[in-house]
């Protein structure tokens, strides 16, 4: 496991963080929260810790979705230079835990009652071998549309309830001379959108079988082909300059009214919030057409490393602050996500946040809460990377047909397992 985890280290060391002798009164945090909304959310945490006398040693690695950050983290860990904590997604936490480099926050968890307040779906990834190794920060969900309200009014659009409605709405925007769909042509963004397309095309059971159970029959089925065809349809509504565009720049196109809609996780709402935009007035949040009732989730976790004893107090302070009820509300209001605890009131959240909290509860109770394959909660990182790669090749025309796409997907996932 260690070897597998640290492959790519030579490449990663090019990120070369100076070996910083961490102070006992500081929290060293690796993360990829570098957009306006993300940075604003992180500030909430910095301020909470400052009040307790802990300094913040920021280790930001830009790149939405966190691939670059995870490469940098590998290099640090391989060099024995453990940060106090790192932002991580689901299966990555489990990989590091299996490699034996994570700390043990169980005592804090017991004292704080995390077993009772953190949903089981998150405990699956924050508890390893009976020990708490990570503190969940939030729950994001990816099956959302983010729509500019003024553009929607201008084209006379209404909430699309089905995939066909969505296509009709995109056509209206096109006819009005607005870019219909804001997308960043990076593999993780394309795959994040495709998560929603698969759920919409195949329904909840199909999503689970294909994207969480990796059932081969489902992966190569006609339904999966249809999902790729639907993705191809959506890509026809994207502007020609989309390749390589960062996700927050795509969000900015919607905020400014240059584009009608973005399909993105609710971290996009953090950008609307940072731009002082209000749901219902300036923008609209709808579930991706045909996915209402289900939630495809991911959760940012602070993976806690096995730091030397004299740095553990800072780590406990970080973990305690992260899962405090007041922080869970204040942070998630700004971040666009919803709390990682079930007992935080929705009072301070805007309409989209309130819907997010209610949807999560309903999906959790109804068995329609599913891990995002693009966002580290469907399968281990190697499989998720294979998936992102195939989806992206399809979007950029290196894989030409949906027939070919499903064949490549099955093969890539098989190789990665
Ligand atoms: C996700 C992460 C979010 C958000 C997004 C874009 O992986 O869970 O918190 O930051 O990347 O950077």
Coordinates of C-alpha atoms and ligand atoms in Angstrom, one line a residue:
X1 CA 0.0 0.0 0.0
X2 CA 2.7 2.4 0.9
X3 CA 4.5 1.8 -2.4
X4 CA 1.3 2.3 -4.3
X5 CA 0.5 5.5 -2.4
X6 CA 3.9 7.0 -2.9
X7 CA 4.3 6.3 -6.6
X8 CA 4.7 9.6 -8.3
X9 CA 6.8 11.0 -5.5
X10 CA 9.6 12.0 -7.8
X11 CA 7.2 14.1 -9.8
X12 CA 5.5 15.4 -6.7
X13 CA 8.7 16.7 -5.1
X14 CA 8.8 19.4 -7.7
X15 CA 6.2 21.1 -5.5
X16 CA 9.0 21.2 -2.9
X17 CA 7.6 22.7 0.2
X18 CA 10.4 23.9 2.4
X19 CA 10.7 21.6 5.3
X20 CA 9.1 23.8 7.9
X21 CA 9.7 22.9 11.5
X22 CA 6.1 23.1 12.6
X23 CA 5.6 25.1 15.8
X24 CA 3.6 23.5 18.6
X25 CA 1.2 26.4 18.6
X26 CA 0.4 26.3 14.9
X27 CA -1.9 24.4 12.6
X28 CA -0.3 23.4 9.3
X29 CA -3.0 22.7 6.7
X30 CA -2.7 21.5 3.1
X31 CA -5.8 22.2 1.0
X32 CA -7.0 23.3 -2.4
X33 CA -9.3 26.0 -1.3
X34 CA -8.0 28.9 -3.4
X35 CA -11.0 30.4 -5.1
X36 CA -12.8 33.5 -3.6
X37 CA -15.6 31.5 -2.0
X38 CA -13.3 28.8 -0.7
X39 CA -10.8 31.2 0.8
X40 CA -13.6 33.1 2.5
X41 CA -14.8 29.8 4.1
X42 CA -11.3 28.9 5.2
X43 CA -11.0 32.3 6.9
X44 CA -13.8 31.3 9.3
X45 CA -11.6 28.4 10.5
X46 CA -8.4 30.5 10.7
X47 CA -10.2 33.1 12.8
X48 CA -11.7 30.5 15.2
X49 CA -8.3 29.0 15.8
X50 CA -6.7 32.4 16.2
X51 CA -9.1 33.0 19.1
X52 CA -7.7 30.0 20.8
X53 CA -4.1 31.1 20.2
X54 CA -3.2 28.9 17.3
X55 CA -1.4 30.3 14.3
X56 CA -2.3 29.2 10.8
X57 CA 0.4 27.8 8.5
X58 CA -1.3 27.7 5.1
X59 CA -0.2 25.1 2.5
X60 CA -2.5 25.9 -0.5
X61 CA -2.2 23.9 -3.7
X62 CA -4.4 25.4 -6.4
X63 CA -6.4 23.2 -8.6
X64 CA -10.1 22.4 -8.1
X65 CA -11.0 18.9 -7.2
X66 CA -7.6 18.5 -5.5
X67 CA -5.6 16.3 -7.8
X68 CA -2.5 18.7 -7.6
X69 CA -3.0 19.0 -3.9
X70 CA -2.9 15.2 -3.5
X71 CA 0.3 14.9 -5.5
X72 CA 1.9 17.5 -3.3
X73 CA 0.7 15.8 -0.1
X74 CA 2.2 12.5 -1.2
X75 CA 5.6 14.2 -1.5
X76 CA 5.3 15.8 1.9
X77 CA 4.3 12.5 3.6
X78 CA 7.0 10.6 1.8
X79 CA 9.5 13.0 3.2
X80 CA 8.1 12.5 6.7
X81 CA 7.0 16.1 6.7
X82 CA 3.4 15.6 8.0
X83 CA 1.1 18.6 8.0
X84 CA -1.2 18.8 11.0
X85 CA -4.0 18.0 8.6
X86 CA -4.9 17.9 4.9
X87 CA -8.1 18.3 3.0
X88 CA -9.0 14.9 1.6
X89 CA -11.9 13.2 -0.1
X90 CA -13.3 9.8 1.1
X91 CA -11.3 7.0 -0.2
X92 CA -8.0 9.0 0.0
X93 CA -8.5 9.1 3.8
X94 CA -8.8 5.3 3.9
X95 CA -5.6 4.9 1.7
X96 CA -3.5 7.0 4.1
X97 CA -5.0 5.3 7.1
X98 CA -4.1 1.9 5.6
X99 CA -0.6 3.2 5.0
X100 CA -0.4 3.8 8.8
X101 CA 0.4 7.5 8.7
X102 CA -2.8 8.9 10.3
X103 CA -3.2 10.0 13.9
X104 CA -5.9 8.9 16.2
X105 CA -8.6 11.4 17.3
X106 CA -10.8 8.8 19.0
X107 CA -10.5 10.4 22.4
X108 CA -11.6 13.7 21.1
X109 CA -14.4 12.1 19.1
X110 CA -15.7 10.4 22.3
X111 CA -15.5 13.6 24.3
X112 CA -17.4 15.5 21.6
X113 CA -19.9 12.7 20.8
X114 CA -19.1 12.6 17.1
X115 CA -20.4 9.0 16.9
X116 CA -23.9 10.4 17.5
X117 CA -23.7 13.6 15.5
X118 CA -21.8 12.7 12.3
X119 CA -23.9 10.7 9.7
X120 CA -22.9 7.1 9.1
X121 CA -22.1 7.8 5.5
X122 CA -19.3 10.1 6.6
X123 CA -18.1 7.9 9.4
X124 CA -17.4 5.2 6.8
X125 CA -14.6 7.4 5.6
X126 CA -13.5 9.2 8.8
X127 CA -13.2 6.1 11.0
X128 CA -10.6 3.4 10.1
X129 CA -10.2 0.3 12.0
X130 CA -12.3 1.7 14.8
X131 CA -10.2 4.9 15.1
X132 CA -11.2 8.4 14.1
X133 CA -8.5 9.5 11.6
X134 CA -10.3 12.5 10.0
X135 CA -12.7 15.3 10.9
X136 CA -15.4 15.8 8.3
X137 CA -15.9 19.5 7.5
X138 CA -19.0 19.5 5.4
X139 CA -21.2 17.7 3.0
X140 CA -21.2 18.9 -0.6
X141 CA -23.5 17.6 -3.3
X142 CA -22.8 17.6 -7.0
X143 CA -26.2 17.2 -8.7
X144 CA -27.1 20.8 -8.9
X145 CA -27.8 23.5 -11.6
X146 CA -26.7 27.1 -10.9
X147 CA -28.6 29.5 -13.1
X148 CA -28.4 33.2 -13.7
X149 CA -31.9 34.6 -12.8
X150 CA -31.8 37.6 -15.1
X151 CA -30.9 35.5 -18.1
X152 CA -33.5 32.9 -17.1
X153 CA -36.1 35.7 -17.0
X154 CA -34.9 37.1 -20.3
X155 CA -35.3 33.8 -22.2
X156 CA -38.6 33.0 -20.4
X157 CA -37.2 29.8 -19.0
X158 CA -38.7 27.6 -16.2
X159 CA -37.2 24.9 -14.0
X160 CA -36.3 21.9 -16.2
X161 CA -37.7 18.7 -14.7
X162 CA -36.3 16.2 -17.2
X163 CA -33.2 15.9 -19.4
X164 CA -35.3 16.9 -22.4
X165 CA -36.6 20.0 -20.6
X166 CA -33.0 20.9 -19.9
X167 CA -32.0 20.6 -23.6
X168 CA -35.0 22.8 -24.5
X169 CA -33.9 25.4 -22.0
X170 CA -30.3 25.3 -23.3
X171 CA -31.8 25.8 -26.8
X172 CA -33.6 28.9 -25.6
X173 CA -30.4 30.4 -24.3
X174 CA -28.6 29.6 -27.5
X175 CA -31.3 31.3 -29.5
X176 CA -31.0 34.4 -27.3
X177 CA -27.3 34.6 -28.0
X178 CA -26.2 33.6 -24.5
X179 CA -23.6 30.8 -23.8
X180 CA -26.0 28.1 -22.6
X181 CA -23.7 26.0 -20.5
X182 CA -20.6 27.2 -18.6
X183 CA -18.1 24.4 -18.2
X184 CA -14.4 24.1 -17.5
X185 CA -12.8 21.5 -19.7
X186 CA -10.8 19.8 -16.9
X187 CA -11.3 16.1 -16.4
X188 CA -12.7 16.4 -12.8
X189 CA -15.3 19.0 -13.8
X190 CA -16.4 17.0 -16.8
X191 CA -16.7 13.9 -14.6
X192 CA -18.5 15.7 -11.9
X193 CA -21.1 16.8 -14.4
X194 CA -21.3 13.3 -15.8
X195 CA -22.1 11.9 -12.3
X196 CA -25.3 13.8 -12.5
X197 CA -26.0 12.8 -16.1
X198 CA -25.7 9.1 -15.2
X199 CA -28.1 9.5 -12.3
X200 CA -30.5 11.4 -14.5
X201 CA -30.3 8.9 -17.3
X202 CA -30.4 5.7 -15.3
X203 CA -32.1 6.6 -12.0
X204 CA -30.9 5.9 -8.5
X205 CA -30.5 2.2 -8.6
X206 CA -28.5 2.3 -11.8
X207 CA -26.3 5.0 -10.4
X208 CA -25.4 2.9 -7.4
X209 CA -24.7 -0.2 -9.4
X210 CA -22.5 1.5 -12.0
X211 CA -20.8 4.2 -10.0
X212 CA -20.5 2.7 -6.5
X213 CA -20.6 -1.0 -7.0
X214 CA -18.7 -0.8 -10.3
X215 CA -21.0 -3.5 -11.7
X216 CA -19.6 -4.4 -15.1
X217 CA -23.0 -5.2 -16.7
X218 CA -24.1 -1.7 -15.8
X219 CA -20.9 0.0 -16.9
X220 CA -21.2 -1.4 -20.4
X221 CA -25.0 -1.3 -20.6
X222 CA -27.2 0.6 -23.1
X223 CA -28.1 2.9 -20.2
X224 CA -24.5 3.9 -19.8
X225 CA -24.2 4.4 -23.5
X226 CA -27.3 6.7 -23.4
X227 CA -25.6 8.6 -20.5
X228 CA -22.6 9.2 -22.7
X229 CA -24.9 10.3 -25.5
X230 CA -26.6 12.7 -23.2
X231 CA -23.2 14.1 -22.1
X232 CA -22.3 14.6 -25.7
X233 CA -25.5 16.5 -26.2
X234 CA -24.7 18.8 -23.3
X235 CA -21.2 19.5 -24.6
X236 CA -22.7 21.0 -27.8
X237 CA -23.9 23.9 -25.6
X238 CA -20.5 24.8 -24.3
X239 CA -18.5 27.8 -25.7
X240 CA -15.4 27.0 -27.7
X241 CA -12.9 28.3 -25.1
X242 CA -13.8 25.8 -22.4
X243 CA -10.7 23.7 -22.4
X244 CA -8.7 24.0 -19.2
X245 CA -10.9 26.7 -17.7
X246 CA -11.1 26.7 -13.9
X247 CA -14.4 25.8 -12.3
X248 CA -14.7 29.2 -10.5
X249 CA -14.2 31.0 -13.8
X250 CA -17.1 29.0 -15.3
X251 CA -19.2 30.0 -12.2
X252 CA -18.2 33.6 -12.8
X253 CA -19.6 33.4 -16.3
X254 CA -23.0 32.5 -14.8
X255 CA -22.7 35.2 -12.1
X256 CA -22.0 37.9 -14.7
X257 CA -24.8 36.6 -17.0
X258 CA -22.4 35.6 -19.8
X259 CA -23.7 32.1 -19.5
X260 CA -27.1 30.7 -18.4
X261 CA -26.1 27.7 -16.2
X262 CA -23.3 25.7 -14.7
X263 CA -23.7 22.1 -13.6
X264 CA -21.4 21.9 -10.5
X265 CA -21.2 20.9 -6.9
X266 CA -22.5 23.4 -4.4
X267 CA -19.1 24.9 -3.8
X268 CA -20.2 27.0 -6.8
X269 CA -22.7 28.6 -4.4
X270 CA -19.7 29.8 -2.4
X271 CA -18.7 31.9 -5.3
X272 CA -22.3 33.4 -5.6
X273 CA -22.1 34.1 -1.8
X274 CA -18.7 35.8 -2.1
X275 CA -20.1 38.0 -4.9
X276 CA -23.0 39.0 -2.6
X277 CA -25.6 37.3 -4.8
X278 CA -28.9 36.0 -3.3
X279 CA -30.8 32.9 -4.3
X280 CA -34.2 33.6 -5.8
X281 CA -33.2 37.1 -6.7
X282 CA -29.9 36.8 -8.5
X283 CA -29.5 33.1 -9.1
X284 CA -31.5 29.9 -8.9
X285 CA -30.4 26.5 -7.6
X286 CA -32.2 23.5 -9.0
X287 CA -31.4 19.8 -8.8
X288 CA -30.0 18.4 -12.0
X289 CA -33.1 17.5 -14.0
X290 CA -34.3 14.0 -13.3
X291 CA -32.3 13.7 -10.1
X292 CA -34.6 15.3 -7.5
X293 CA -35.0 13.0 -4.5
X294 CA -31.4 11.7 -4.8
X295 CA -28.2 13.3 -3.6
X296 CA -24.7 12.6 -5.0
X297 CA -22.4 13.7 -2.2
X298 CA -18.9 14.3 -1.3
X299 CA -17.5 15.6 2.0
X300 CA -14.3 17.5 2.6
X301 CA -12.4 15.8 5.4
X302 CA -9.5 17.0 7.4
X303 CA -7.3 14.0 7.4
X304 CA -5.3 14.1 10.7
X305 CA -1.7 12.9 10.4
X306 CA 0.3 11.2 13.1
X307 CA 2.3 14.3 14.1
X308 CA 4.8 14.3 17.0
X309 CA 3.3 14.5 20.5
X310 CA 4.1 18.1 21.0
X311 CA 2.0 19.0 17.9
X312 CA -1.0 16.9 18.9
X313 CA -2.7 19.7 21.0
X314 CA -2.9 21.9 18.0
X315 CA -4.4 19.0 16.0
X316 CA -7.0 18.4 18.7
X317 CA -7.9 22.1 18.7
X318 CA -8.3 22.0 14.9
X319 CA -10.5 18.9 15.1
X320 CA -12.7 20.2 17.9
X321 CA -13.1 23.5 16.2
X322 CA -14.0 21.8 12.9
X323 CA -16.8 19.8 14.3
X324 CA -18.2 22.4 16.7
X325 CA -21.8 23.3 15.9
X326 CA -21.2 27.0 15.6
X327 CA -18.4 26.5 13.1
X328 CA -20.4 23.9 11.1
X329 CA -23.0 26.6 10.6
X330 CA -20.8 29.6 10.0
X331 CA -18.4 27.8 7.6
X332 CA -20.9 25.9 5.5
X333 CA -23.0 29.1 5.0
X334 CA -20.0 30.6 3.3
X335 CA -18.7 27.4 1.6
X336 CA -22.0 26.5 -0.1
X337 CA -22.0 23.0 1.6
X338 CA -24.2 21.7 4.4
X339 CA -23.1 20.6 7.9
X340 CA -21.3 17.3 8.6
X341 CA -23.5 16.9 11.7
X342 CA -27.2 16.2 11.8
X343 CA -27.9 18.5 14.7
X344 CA -27.0 21.9 13.3
X345 CA -30.0 24.2 12.7
X346 CA -30.6 25.5 9.2
X347 CA -31.5 29.0 10.5
X348 CA -28.5 30.9 9.0
X349 CA -28.5 29.1 5.6
X350 CA -30.0 30.7 2.5
X351 CA -32.8 29.0 0.5
X352 CA -30.4 26.7 -1.4
X353 CA -28.6 25.7 1.8
X354 CA -31.9 24.9 3.5
X355 CA -32.9 22.8 0.5
X356 CA -29.5 21.1 0.6
X357 CA -29.9 20.2 4.3
X358 CA -33.5 18.9 3.7
X359 CA -32.5 16.9 0.6
X360 CA -29.6 15.3 2.4
X361 CA -31.8 14.2 5.3
X362 CA -34.4 12.8 2.9
X363 CA -31.9 11.0 0.7
X364 CA -30.2 9.6 3.8
X365 CA -33.4 8.2 5.2
X366 CA -34.7 7.0 1.8
X367 CA -31.6 5.2 0.6
X368 CA -30.9 7.6 -2.2
X369 CA -27.7 9.1 -0.9
X370 CA -24.8 8.1 -3.2
X371 CA -21.1 8.8 -3.2
X372 CA -19.8 10.8 -6.1
X373 CA -17.4 8.8 -8.3
X374 CA -15.8 12.0 -9.6
X375 CA -15.3 13.3 -6.1
X376 CA -13.6 10.5 -4.3
X377 CA -16.7 8.8 -2.7
X378 CA -17.6 6.2 -5.3
X379 CA -14.4 4.2 -5.5
X380 CA -10.7 4.4 -4.6
X381 CA -8.6 7.1 -6.3
X382 CA -7.1 4.9 -9.0
X383 CA -10.6 4.0 -10.2
X384 CA -11.9 7.5 -9.9
X385 CA -8.9 8.7 -12.0
X386 CA -9.6 6.1 -14.7
X387 CA -13.2 7.3 -14.8
X388 CA -12.3 11.0 -15.1
X389 CA -9.8 10.1 -17.8
X390 CA -12.3 8.3 -20.0
X391 CA -15.0 10.9 -19.5
X392 CA -12.6 13.7 -20.5
X393 CA -11.3 11.8 -23.5
X394 CA -14.9 11.5 -24.7
X395 CA -15.7 15.2 -24.1
X396 CA -12.6 16.2 -26.0
X397 CA -13.2 13.8 -28.9
X398 CA -10.4 11.3 -28.3
X399 CA -13.0 8.7 -27.7
X400 CA -15.6 9.2 -30.5
X401 CA -18.7 7.1 -29.7
X402 CA -20.6 6.1 -26.7
X403 CA -20.0 2.4 -27.7
X404 CA -16.3 3.0 -27.6
X405 CA -16.7 5.0 -24.3
X406 CA -18.3 2.2 -22.4
X407 CA -15.7 -0.3 -23.6
X408 CA -12.9 2.0 -22.6
X409 CA -14.6 2.7 -19.2
X410 CA -14.9 -1.0 -18.4
X411 CA -11.2 -1.6 -19.4
X412 CA -9.8 1.4 -17.5
X413 CA -11.7 0.6 -14.4
X414 CA -10.6 -3.0 -14.6
X415 CA -7.0 -2.0 -15.0
X416 CA -7.2 0.4 -12.1
X417 CA -8.8 -2.1 -9.6
Ligands
LIG1 C1 -14.0 19.6 -4.3 C2 -14.1 19.9 -2.9 C3 -14.8 21.2 -2.7 C4 -14.4 22.3 -3.6 C5 -14.1 21.8 -5.1 C6 -13.5 22.8 -6.0 O1 -13.3 18.5 -4.5 O2 -14.8 18.9 -2.2 O3 -14.7 21.7 -1.3 O4 -13.4 23.0 -3.1 O5 -13.4 20.6 -5.0 O6 -12.2 23.1 -5.6

